[in-house]
Coordinates of C-alpha atoms in Angstrom, one line a residue:
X154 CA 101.9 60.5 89.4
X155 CA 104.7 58.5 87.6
X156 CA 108.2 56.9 90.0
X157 CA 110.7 59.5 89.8
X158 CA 113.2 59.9 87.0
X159 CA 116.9 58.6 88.1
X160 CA 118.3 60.6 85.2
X161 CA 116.1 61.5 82.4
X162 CA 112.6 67.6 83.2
X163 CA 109.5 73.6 85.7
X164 CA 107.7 72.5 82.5
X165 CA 111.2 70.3 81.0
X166 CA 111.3 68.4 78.1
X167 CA 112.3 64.7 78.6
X168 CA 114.9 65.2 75.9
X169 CA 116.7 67.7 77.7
X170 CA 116.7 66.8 81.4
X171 CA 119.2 64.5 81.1
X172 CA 122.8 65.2 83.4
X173 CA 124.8 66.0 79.9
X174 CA 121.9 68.5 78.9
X175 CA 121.9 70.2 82.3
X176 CA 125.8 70.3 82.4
X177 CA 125.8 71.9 78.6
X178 CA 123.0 73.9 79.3
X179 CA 121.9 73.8 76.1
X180 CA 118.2 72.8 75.3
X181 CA 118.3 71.9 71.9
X182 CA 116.5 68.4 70.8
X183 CA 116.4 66.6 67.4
X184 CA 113.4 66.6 65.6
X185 CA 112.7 63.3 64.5
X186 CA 111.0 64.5 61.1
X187 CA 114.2 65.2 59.9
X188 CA 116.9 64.0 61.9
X189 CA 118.0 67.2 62.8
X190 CA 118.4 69.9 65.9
X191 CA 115.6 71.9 65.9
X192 CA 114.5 70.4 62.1
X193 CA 117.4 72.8 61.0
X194 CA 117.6 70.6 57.7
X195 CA 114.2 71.3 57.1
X196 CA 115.0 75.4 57.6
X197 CA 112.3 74.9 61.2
X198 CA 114.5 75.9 63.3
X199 CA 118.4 76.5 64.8
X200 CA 120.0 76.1 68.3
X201 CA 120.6 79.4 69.5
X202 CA 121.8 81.6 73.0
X203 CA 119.3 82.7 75.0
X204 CA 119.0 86.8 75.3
X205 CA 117.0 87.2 78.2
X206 CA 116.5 90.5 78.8
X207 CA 119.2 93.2 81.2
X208 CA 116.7 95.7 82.0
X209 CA 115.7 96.3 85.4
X210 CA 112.7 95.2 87.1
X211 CA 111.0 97.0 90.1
X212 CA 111.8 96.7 94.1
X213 CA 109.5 94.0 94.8
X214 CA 112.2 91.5 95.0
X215 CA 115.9 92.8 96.2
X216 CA 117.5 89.4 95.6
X217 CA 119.9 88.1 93.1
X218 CA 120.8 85.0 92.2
X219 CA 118.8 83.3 94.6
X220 CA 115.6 82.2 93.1
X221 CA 116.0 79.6 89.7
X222 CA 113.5 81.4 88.1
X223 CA 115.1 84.5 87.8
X224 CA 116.3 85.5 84.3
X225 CA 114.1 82.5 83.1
X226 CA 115.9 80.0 81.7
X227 CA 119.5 80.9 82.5
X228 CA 120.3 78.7 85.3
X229 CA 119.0 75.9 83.5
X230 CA 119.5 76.4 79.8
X231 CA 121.6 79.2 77.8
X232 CA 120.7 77.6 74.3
X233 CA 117.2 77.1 73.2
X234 CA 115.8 76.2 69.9
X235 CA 114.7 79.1 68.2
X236 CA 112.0 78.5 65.6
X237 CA 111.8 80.0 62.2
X238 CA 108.0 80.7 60.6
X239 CA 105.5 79.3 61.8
X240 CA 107.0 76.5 63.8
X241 CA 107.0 76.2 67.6
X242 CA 107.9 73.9 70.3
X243 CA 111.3 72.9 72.0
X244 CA 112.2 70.9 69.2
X245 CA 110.7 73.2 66.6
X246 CA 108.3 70.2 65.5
X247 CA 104.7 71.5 66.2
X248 CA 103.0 74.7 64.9
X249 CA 102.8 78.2 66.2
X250 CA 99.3 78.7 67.7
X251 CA 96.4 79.5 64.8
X252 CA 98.9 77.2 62.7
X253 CA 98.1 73.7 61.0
X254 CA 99.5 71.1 59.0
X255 CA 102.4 69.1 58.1
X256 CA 104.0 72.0 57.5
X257 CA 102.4 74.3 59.5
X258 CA 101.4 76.3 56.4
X259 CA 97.8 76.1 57.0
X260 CA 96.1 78.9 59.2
X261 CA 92.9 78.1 61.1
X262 CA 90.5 80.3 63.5
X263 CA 89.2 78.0 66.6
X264 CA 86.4 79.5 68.5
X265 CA 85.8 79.4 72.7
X266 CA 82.1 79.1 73.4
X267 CA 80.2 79.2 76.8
X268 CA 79.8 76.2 78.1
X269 CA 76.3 76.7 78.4
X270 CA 75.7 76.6 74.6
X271 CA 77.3 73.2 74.1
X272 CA 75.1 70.1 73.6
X273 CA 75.4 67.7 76.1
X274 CA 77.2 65.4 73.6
X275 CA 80.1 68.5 73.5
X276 CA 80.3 69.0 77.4
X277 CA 80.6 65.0 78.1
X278 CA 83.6 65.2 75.6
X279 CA 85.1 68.5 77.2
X280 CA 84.8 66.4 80.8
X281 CA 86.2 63.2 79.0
X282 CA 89.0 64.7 77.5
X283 CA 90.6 66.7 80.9
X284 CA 89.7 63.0 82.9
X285 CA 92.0 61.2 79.7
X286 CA 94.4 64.7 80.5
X287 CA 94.3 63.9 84.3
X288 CA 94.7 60.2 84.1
X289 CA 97.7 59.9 80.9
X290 CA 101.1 60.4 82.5
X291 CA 103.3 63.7 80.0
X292 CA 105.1 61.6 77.1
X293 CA 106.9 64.7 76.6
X294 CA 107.2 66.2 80.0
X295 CA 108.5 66.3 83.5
X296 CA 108.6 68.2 86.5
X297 CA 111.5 69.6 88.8
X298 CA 111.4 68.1 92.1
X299 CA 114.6 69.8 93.7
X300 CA 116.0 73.2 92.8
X301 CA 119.4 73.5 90.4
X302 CA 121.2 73.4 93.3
X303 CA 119.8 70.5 95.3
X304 CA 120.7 69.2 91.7
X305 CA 124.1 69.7 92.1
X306 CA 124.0 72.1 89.5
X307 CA 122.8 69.6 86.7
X308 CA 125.2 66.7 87.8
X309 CA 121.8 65.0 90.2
X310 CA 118.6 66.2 88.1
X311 CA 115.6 65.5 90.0
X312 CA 112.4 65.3 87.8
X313 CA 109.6 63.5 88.0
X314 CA 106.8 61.8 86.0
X315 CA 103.1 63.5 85.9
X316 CA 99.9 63.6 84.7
X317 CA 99.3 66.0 81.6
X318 CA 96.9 68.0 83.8
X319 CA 99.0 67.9 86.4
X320 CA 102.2 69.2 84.8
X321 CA 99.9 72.8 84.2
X322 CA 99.1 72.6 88.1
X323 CA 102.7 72.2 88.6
X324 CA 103.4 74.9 86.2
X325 CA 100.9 77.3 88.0
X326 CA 102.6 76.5 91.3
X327 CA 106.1 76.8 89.8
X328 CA 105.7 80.5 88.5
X329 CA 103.6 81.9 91.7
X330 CA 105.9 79.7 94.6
X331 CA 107.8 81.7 97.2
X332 CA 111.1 81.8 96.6
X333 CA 113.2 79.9 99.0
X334 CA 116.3 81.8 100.6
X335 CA 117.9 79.2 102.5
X336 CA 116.9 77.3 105.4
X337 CA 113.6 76.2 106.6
X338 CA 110.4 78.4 106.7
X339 CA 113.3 81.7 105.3
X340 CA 111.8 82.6 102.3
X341 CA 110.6 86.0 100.1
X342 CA 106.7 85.8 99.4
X343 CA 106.6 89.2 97.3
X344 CA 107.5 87.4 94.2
X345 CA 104.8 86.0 91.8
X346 CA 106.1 86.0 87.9
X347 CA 102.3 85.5 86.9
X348 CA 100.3 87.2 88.8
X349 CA 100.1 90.7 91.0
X350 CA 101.4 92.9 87.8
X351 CA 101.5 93.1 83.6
X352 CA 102.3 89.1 82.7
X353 CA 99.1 88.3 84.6
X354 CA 97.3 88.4 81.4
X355 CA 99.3 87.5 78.7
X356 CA 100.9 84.7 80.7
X357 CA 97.5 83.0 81.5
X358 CA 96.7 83.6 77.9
X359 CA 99.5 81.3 76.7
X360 CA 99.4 79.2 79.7
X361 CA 95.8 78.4 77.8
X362 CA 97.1 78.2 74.7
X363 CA 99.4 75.8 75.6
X364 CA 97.0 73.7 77.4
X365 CA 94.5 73.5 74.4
X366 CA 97.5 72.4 72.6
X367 CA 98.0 69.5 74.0
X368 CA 95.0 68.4 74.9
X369 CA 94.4 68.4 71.1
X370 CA 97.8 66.2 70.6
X371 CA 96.8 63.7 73.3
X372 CA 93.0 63.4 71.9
X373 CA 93.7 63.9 67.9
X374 CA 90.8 66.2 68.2
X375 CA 92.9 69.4 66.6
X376 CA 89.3 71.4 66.8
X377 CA 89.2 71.3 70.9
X378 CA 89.2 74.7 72.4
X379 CA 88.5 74.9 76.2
X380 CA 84.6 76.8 76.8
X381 CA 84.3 79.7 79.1
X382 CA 81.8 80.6 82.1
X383 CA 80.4 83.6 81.9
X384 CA 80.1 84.5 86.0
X385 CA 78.5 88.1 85.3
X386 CA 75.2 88.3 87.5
X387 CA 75.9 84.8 89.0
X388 CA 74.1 84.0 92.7
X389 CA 75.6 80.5 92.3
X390 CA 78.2 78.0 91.3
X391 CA 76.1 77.1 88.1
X392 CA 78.8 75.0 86.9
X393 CA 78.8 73.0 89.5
X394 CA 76.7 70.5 88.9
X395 CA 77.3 66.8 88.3
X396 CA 76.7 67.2 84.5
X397 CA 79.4 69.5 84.2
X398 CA 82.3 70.1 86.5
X399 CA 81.1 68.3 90.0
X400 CA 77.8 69.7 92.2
X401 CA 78.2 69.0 96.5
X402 CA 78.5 66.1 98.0
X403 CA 75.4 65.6 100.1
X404 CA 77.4 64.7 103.1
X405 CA 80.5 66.9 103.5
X406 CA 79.5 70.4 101.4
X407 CA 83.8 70.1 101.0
X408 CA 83.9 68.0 98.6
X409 CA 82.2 67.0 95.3
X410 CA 79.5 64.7 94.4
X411 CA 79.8 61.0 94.3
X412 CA 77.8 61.0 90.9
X413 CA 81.0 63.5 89.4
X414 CA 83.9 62.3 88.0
X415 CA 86.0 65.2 89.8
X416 CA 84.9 63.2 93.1
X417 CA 87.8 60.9 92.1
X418 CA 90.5 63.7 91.6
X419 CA 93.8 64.1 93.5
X420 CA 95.2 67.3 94.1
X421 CA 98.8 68.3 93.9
X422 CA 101.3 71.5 95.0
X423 CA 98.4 72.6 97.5
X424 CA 100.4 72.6 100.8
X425 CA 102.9 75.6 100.0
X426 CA 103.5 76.8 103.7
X427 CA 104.5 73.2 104.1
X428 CA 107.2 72.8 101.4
X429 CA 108.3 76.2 102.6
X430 CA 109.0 74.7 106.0
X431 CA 110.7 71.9 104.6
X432 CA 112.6 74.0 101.8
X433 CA 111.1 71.7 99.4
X434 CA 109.5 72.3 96.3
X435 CA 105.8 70.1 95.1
X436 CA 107.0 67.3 94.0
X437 CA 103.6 66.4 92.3
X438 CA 102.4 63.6 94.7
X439 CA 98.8 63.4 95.3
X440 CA 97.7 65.2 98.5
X441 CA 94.1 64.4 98.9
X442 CA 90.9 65.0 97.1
X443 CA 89.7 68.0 95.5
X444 CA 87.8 70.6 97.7
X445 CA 85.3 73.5 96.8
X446 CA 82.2 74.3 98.8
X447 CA 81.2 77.7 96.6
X448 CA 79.5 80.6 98.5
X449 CA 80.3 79.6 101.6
X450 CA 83.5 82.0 102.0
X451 CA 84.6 85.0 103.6
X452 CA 82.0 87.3 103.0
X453 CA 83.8 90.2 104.1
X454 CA 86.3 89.9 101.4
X455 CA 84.3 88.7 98.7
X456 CA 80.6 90.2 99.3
X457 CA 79.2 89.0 95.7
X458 CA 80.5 87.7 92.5
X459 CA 81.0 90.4 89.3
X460 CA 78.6 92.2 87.6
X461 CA 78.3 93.2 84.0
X462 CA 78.5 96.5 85.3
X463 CA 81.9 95.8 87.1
X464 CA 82.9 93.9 84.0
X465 CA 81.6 97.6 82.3
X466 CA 84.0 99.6 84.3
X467 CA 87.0 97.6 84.0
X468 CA 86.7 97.9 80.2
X469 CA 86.7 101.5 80.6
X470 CA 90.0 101.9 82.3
X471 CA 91.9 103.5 79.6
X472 CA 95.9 102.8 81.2
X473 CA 96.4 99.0 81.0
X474 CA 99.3 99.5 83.8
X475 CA 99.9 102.2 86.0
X476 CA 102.2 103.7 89.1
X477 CA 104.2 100.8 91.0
X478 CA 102.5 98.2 88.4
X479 CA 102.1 95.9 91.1
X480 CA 98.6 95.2 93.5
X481 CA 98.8 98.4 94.7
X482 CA 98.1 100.0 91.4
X483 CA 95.1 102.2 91.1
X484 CA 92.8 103.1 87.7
X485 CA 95.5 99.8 86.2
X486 CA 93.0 98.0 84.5
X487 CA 95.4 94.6 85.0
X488 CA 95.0 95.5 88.4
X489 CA 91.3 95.8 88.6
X490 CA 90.5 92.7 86.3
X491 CA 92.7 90.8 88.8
X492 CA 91.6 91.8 91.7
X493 CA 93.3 94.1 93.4
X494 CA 91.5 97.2 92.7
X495 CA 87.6 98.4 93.5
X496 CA 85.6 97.6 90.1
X497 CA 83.6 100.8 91.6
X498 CA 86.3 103.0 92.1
X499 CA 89.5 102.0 90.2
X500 CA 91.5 102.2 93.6
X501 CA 93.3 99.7 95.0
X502 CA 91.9 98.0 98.1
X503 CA 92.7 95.7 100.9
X504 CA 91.6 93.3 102.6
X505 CA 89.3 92.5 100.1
X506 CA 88.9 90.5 96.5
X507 CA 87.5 91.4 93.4
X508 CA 86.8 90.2 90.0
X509 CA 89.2 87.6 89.0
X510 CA 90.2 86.8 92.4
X511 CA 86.7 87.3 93.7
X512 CA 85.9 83.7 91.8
X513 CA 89.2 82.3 93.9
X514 CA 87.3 83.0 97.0
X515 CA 83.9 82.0 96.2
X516 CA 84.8 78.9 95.1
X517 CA 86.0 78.2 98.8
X518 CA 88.5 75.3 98.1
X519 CA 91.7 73.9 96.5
X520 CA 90.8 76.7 93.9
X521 CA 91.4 79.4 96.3
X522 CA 94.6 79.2 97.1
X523 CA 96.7 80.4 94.2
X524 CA 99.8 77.8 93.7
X525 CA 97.2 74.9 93.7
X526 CA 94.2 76.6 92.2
X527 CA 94.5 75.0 88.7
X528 CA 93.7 71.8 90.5
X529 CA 90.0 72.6 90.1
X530 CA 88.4 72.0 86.6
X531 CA 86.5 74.8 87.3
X532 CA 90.2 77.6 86.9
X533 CA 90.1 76.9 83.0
X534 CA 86.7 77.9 82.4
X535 CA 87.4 80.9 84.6
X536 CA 90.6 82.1 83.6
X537 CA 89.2 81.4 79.7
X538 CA 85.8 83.8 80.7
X539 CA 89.1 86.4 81.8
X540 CA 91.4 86.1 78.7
X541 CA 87.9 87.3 77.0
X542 CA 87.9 90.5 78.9
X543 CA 91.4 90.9 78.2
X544 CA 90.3 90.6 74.3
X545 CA 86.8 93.3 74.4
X546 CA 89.4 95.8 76.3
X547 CA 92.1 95.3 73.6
X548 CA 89.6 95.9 70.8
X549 CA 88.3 98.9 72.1
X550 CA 91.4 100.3 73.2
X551 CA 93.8 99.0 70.5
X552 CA 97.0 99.9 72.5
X553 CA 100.5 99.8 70.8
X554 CA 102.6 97.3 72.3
X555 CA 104.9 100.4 74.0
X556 CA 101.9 100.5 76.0
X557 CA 103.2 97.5 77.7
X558 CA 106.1 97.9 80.3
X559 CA 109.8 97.5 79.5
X560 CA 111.1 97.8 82.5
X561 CA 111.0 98.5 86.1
X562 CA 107.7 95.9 86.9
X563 CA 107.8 93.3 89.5
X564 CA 110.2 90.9 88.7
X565 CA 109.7 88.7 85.6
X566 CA 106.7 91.0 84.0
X567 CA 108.9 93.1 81.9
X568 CA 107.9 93.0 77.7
X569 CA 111.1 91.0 77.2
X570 CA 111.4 89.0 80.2
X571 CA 110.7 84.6 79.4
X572 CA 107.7 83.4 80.9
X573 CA 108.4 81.2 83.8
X574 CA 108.6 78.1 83.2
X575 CA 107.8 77.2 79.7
X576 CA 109.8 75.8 77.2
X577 CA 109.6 76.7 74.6
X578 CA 110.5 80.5 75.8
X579 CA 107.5 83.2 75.4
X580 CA 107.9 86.7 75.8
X581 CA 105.8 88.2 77.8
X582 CA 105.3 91.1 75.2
X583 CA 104.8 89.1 72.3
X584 CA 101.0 87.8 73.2
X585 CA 100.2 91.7 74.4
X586 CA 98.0 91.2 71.1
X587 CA 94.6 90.3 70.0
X588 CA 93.7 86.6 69.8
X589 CA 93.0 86.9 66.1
X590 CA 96.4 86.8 65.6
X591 CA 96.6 83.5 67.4
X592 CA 94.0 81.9 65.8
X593 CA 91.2 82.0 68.2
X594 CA 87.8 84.0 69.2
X595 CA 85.7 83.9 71.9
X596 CA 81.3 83.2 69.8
X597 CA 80.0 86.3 71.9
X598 CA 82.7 88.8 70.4
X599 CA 82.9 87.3 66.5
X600 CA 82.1 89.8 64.4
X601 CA 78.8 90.6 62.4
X602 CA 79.8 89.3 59.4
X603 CA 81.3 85.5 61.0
X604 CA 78.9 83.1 60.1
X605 CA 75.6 83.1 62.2
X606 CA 75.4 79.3 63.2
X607 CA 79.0 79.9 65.6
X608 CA 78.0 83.4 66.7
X609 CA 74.4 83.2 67.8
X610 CA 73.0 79.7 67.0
X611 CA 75.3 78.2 69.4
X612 CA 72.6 78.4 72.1
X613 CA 70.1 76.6 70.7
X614 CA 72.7 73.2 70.8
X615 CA 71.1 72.0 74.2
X616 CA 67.4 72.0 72.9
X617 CA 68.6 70.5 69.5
X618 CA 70.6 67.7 72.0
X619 CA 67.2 67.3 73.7
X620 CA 65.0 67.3 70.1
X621 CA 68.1 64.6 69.0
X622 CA 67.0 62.2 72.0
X623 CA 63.8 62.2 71.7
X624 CA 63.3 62.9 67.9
X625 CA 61.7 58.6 67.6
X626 CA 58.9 60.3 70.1
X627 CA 58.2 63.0 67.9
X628 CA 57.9 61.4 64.8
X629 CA 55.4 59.1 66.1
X630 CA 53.3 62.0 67.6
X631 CA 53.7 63.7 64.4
X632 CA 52.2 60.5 62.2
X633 CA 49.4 60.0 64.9
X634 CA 48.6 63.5 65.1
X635 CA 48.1 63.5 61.3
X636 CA 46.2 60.5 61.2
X637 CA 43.7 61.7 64.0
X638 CA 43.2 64.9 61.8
X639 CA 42.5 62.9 58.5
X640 CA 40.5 60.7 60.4
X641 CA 38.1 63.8 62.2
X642 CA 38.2 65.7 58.9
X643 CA 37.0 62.2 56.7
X644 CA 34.5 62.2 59.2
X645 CA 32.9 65.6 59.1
X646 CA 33.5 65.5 54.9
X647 CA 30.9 62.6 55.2
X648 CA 28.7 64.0 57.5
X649 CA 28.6 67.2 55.5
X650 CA 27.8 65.4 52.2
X651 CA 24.8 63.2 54.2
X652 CA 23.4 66.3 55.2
X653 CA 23.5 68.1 51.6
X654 CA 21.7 64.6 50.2
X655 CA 18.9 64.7 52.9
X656 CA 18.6 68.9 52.2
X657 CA 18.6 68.3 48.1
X658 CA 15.7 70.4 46.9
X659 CA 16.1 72.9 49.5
X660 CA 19.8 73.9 48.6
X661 CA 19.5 77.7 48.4
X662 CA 20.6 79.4 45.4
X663 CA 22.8 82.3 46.4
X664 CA 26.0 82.4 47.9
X665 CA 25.0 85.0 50.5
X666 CA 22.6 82.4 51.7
X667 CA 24.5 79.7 52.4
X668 CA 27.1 81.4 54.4
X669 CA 25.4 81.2 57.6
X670 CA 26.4 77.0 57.1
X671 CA 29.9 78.1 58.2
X672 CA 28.9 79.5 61.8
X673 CA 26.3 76.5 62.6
X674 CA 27.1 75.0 66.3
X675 CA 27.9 71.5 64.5
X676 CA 30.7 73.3 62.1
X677 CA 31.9 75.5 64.8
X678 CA 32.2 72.3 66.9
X679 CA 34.4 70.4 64.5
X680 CA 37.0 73.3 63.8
X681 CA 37.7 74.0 67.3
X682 CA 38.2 70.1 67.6
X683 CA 40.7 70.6 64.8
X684 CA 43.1 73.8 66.2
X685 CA 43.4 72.0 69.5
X686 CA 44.5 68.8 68.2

């Protein structure tokens, strides 16, 4: 956590969180490849209004003009960048996901893996690279601190420095908050433009794109895609371990081993019933260490984690959103994937947690309350393992994008509505659409005719890391093993041949004859000697 900006910004670019940008409210950087806003010399981009979208959303939320987030990114920002092609980004300067090159002209599949099926070499890099994330304040981001109008609409903007990893917690806070309606502790709770109806999915699926996108810009490592837990049949937190993303402390089961880096992580945004009493909004200042003590939770709201056969009936749901389209939705299978719903029955329940929230609960820590949640490691692998089953139930359903609501869902999960709070602006609509079209797949799904060694051969990369490490030891085995065997088999060659001198004139002359030689006890002896070295 970085000193507050005086006057430099939801997820806001540095370039425009400045008092002239805010008071314009146009969002519309140079890019410095060409000189120009939005590259427009180079045909990348132009500076454009923003049509957010006039049709209605559902009851949910009665207000108007109240919350900042509401026709995302009005209040901030009328005029955006709009990219042409294949170029993305607030400035138009980077490439549109499954796009690479100077000029963005080169088109690349990147595959998610289970974490199990890395070597170790491959999961110490994935835990290196989010401890850099964690640890390297955004060079291109900050975070809002007050709301537009503690900002004096624009004239005061309050941002502040963060952490790369930090700015995605904020994010996650940002979109799921309350929203405040004046005064301290008054605020609306039923408002959540991530979760609790249609955007849950596609927004988390950018929300990872994004993240893999700049962990690859802050690394160099353009190949990095974030792996996936595969929690079907679980009894245990079996990624919780000090190898991978942090096993118990032996003294307080809250917290995470001493021997993990995660034991040195601060969490952020995790104390939202306090900013609400204060009318505040996270600020990103470190609030104490990171928390998880798995499987010791409610057990009457989460009895077990998934099954494959819960995972079986999800994917069966035919209606991706259904009645109200919020958590009371029944056969939705948004809704049941989430959490909301019975993976039994299809119903909506409550009082209790399933699937993707089910995980929330286990985990029993800063994970398990949702506006902090992304503070543990352990939400990307999670919500990666979830995008997945948002992928097998598009390829098996193949629904048109009309599928997707227009209108009247919870505020801020229409098809047209932004996504709170990204800038550059997505549509929610727009990633209602297999990953192949945004350059990734998940190794378990890939297709028969994808090369084997990402598909299958993927799990064999622990025991090859293991042959790898102790490969000097084999040799040598190998080299004495082989010269034990030459030397027992010189030896019983020369025994052999003494034996055929002393026998001379009473070698036998027929072939039947001699066979019996092969099953004498001295023969027998030496070729069992043989087989079990």
């Amino acid at each position: 956590m970085g000193p507050e900006l005086s006057n430099p910004s939801q997820q806001f670019p540095r370039a425009c969180a400045t008092a002239a940008v805010l008071r314009t409210k146009e969002c519309c950087p140079v890019w410095e490849g060409d000189g120009s806003v939005c590259g427009a010399l180079s045909g990348r981009g132009f500076c454009r209004d923003v049509a957010a979208s006039e049709l209605p959303h559902g009851p949910q939320y009665p207000h108007s003009g109240i919350d900042d987030r509401e026709r995302w990114p009005l209040v901030f920002y009328n005029r955006t960048c709009q990219c042409a092609g294949n170029y993305m980004g607030y400035n138009c300067g980077e490439c549109k996901f499954g796009y690479f090159g100077a000029n963005c002209g080169e088109r690349r599949e990147s595959i998610r893996r289970n974490i199990f099926h890395l070597s170790g070499a491959e999961r110490r890099k994935f835990i290196s690279y989010i401890n850099l994330a964690k640890n390297t304040v955004s060079p291109e981001y900050v975070i809002a601190t007050g709301t537009y109008r503690e900002m004096g609409n624009g004239s005061n903007p309050m941002f502040a420095n963060v952490s790369l990893y930090d700015l995605f917690v904020w994010m996650h806070y940002y979109v799921s908050r309350d929203a405040l309606l004046g005064g301290p502790g008054n605020v609306w709770q039923d408002i959540d433009f991530a979760h609790e109806s249609a955007a849950f999915l596609p927004w988390h699926r950018v929300y990872l794109l994004y993240w893999e996108h700049e962990i690859r810009k802050l690394t160099g490592d353009f190949s990095f895609t974030i792996p996936y837990w595969d929690w079907r049949d679980a009894q245990e937190c079996d990624v919780c371990t000090d190898d991978l993303l942090g096993g118990r402390h032996p003294l307080n089961p809250n917290l995470i081993s001493p021997g993990s880096v995660f034991s040195a992580w601060k969490v952020i945004c995790s104390q939202s019933e306090e900013y609400n009493r204060r009318e505040v909004l996270c600020d990103g200042t470190a609030e104490g260490p990171l928390l998880r003590n798995p499987g010791n939770h409610d057990r009457n709201r989460v009895s077990r984690i998934p099954t494959s056969a819960d995972v079986e009936f999800v994917l069966s749901l035919t209606d991706y959103e259904t009645g109200p389209m919020d958590r009371g939705a029944n056969m939705s299978f948004r809704n049941v994937l989430e959490g909301f719903a019975s993976p039994e029955t299809g119903l909506a329940v409550r009082g209790q947690s399933t699937m993707h929230n089910s995980l929330h609960i286990f985990m029993n820590g800063s994970m398990s309350s949702v506006q902090g949640s992304a503070n543990d490691p352990v939400f990307l692998l999670h919500h990666v393992f979830i995008d997945s089953i948002f992928e097998q139930w598009l390829r098996r359903h193949q629904p048109p994008r009309s599928r997707y609501p227009t209108e009247n869902a919870p505020i801020g999960h229409n098809d047209d509505y932004y996504m709170v709070p990204f800038i550059p602006l997505f549509r929610n609509g727009d990633y209602f659409l297999s990953t192949k079209a945004l350059g990734y797949d998940y190794a378990y799904m890939m297709d028969p005719g994808e090369p084997v060694d990402l598909k299958e051969l993927t799990m064999l990369n622990p025991y090859l890391d293991q042959a790898r490490q102790i490969w000097q030891w084999l040799l040598g085995a190998g080299i004495t093993g082989m010269l034990l065997a030459g030397i027992v088999a010189a030896t019983v060659t020369l025994a052999y041949r003494r034996r055929r001198d002393r026998r001379g004139t009473k070698r036998l002359s027929s072939f039947g004859e001699r066979q019996p030689l092969l099953n004498s006890s001295e023969e027998e002896a030496s070729t069992s000697y043989q087989t079990t070295l």
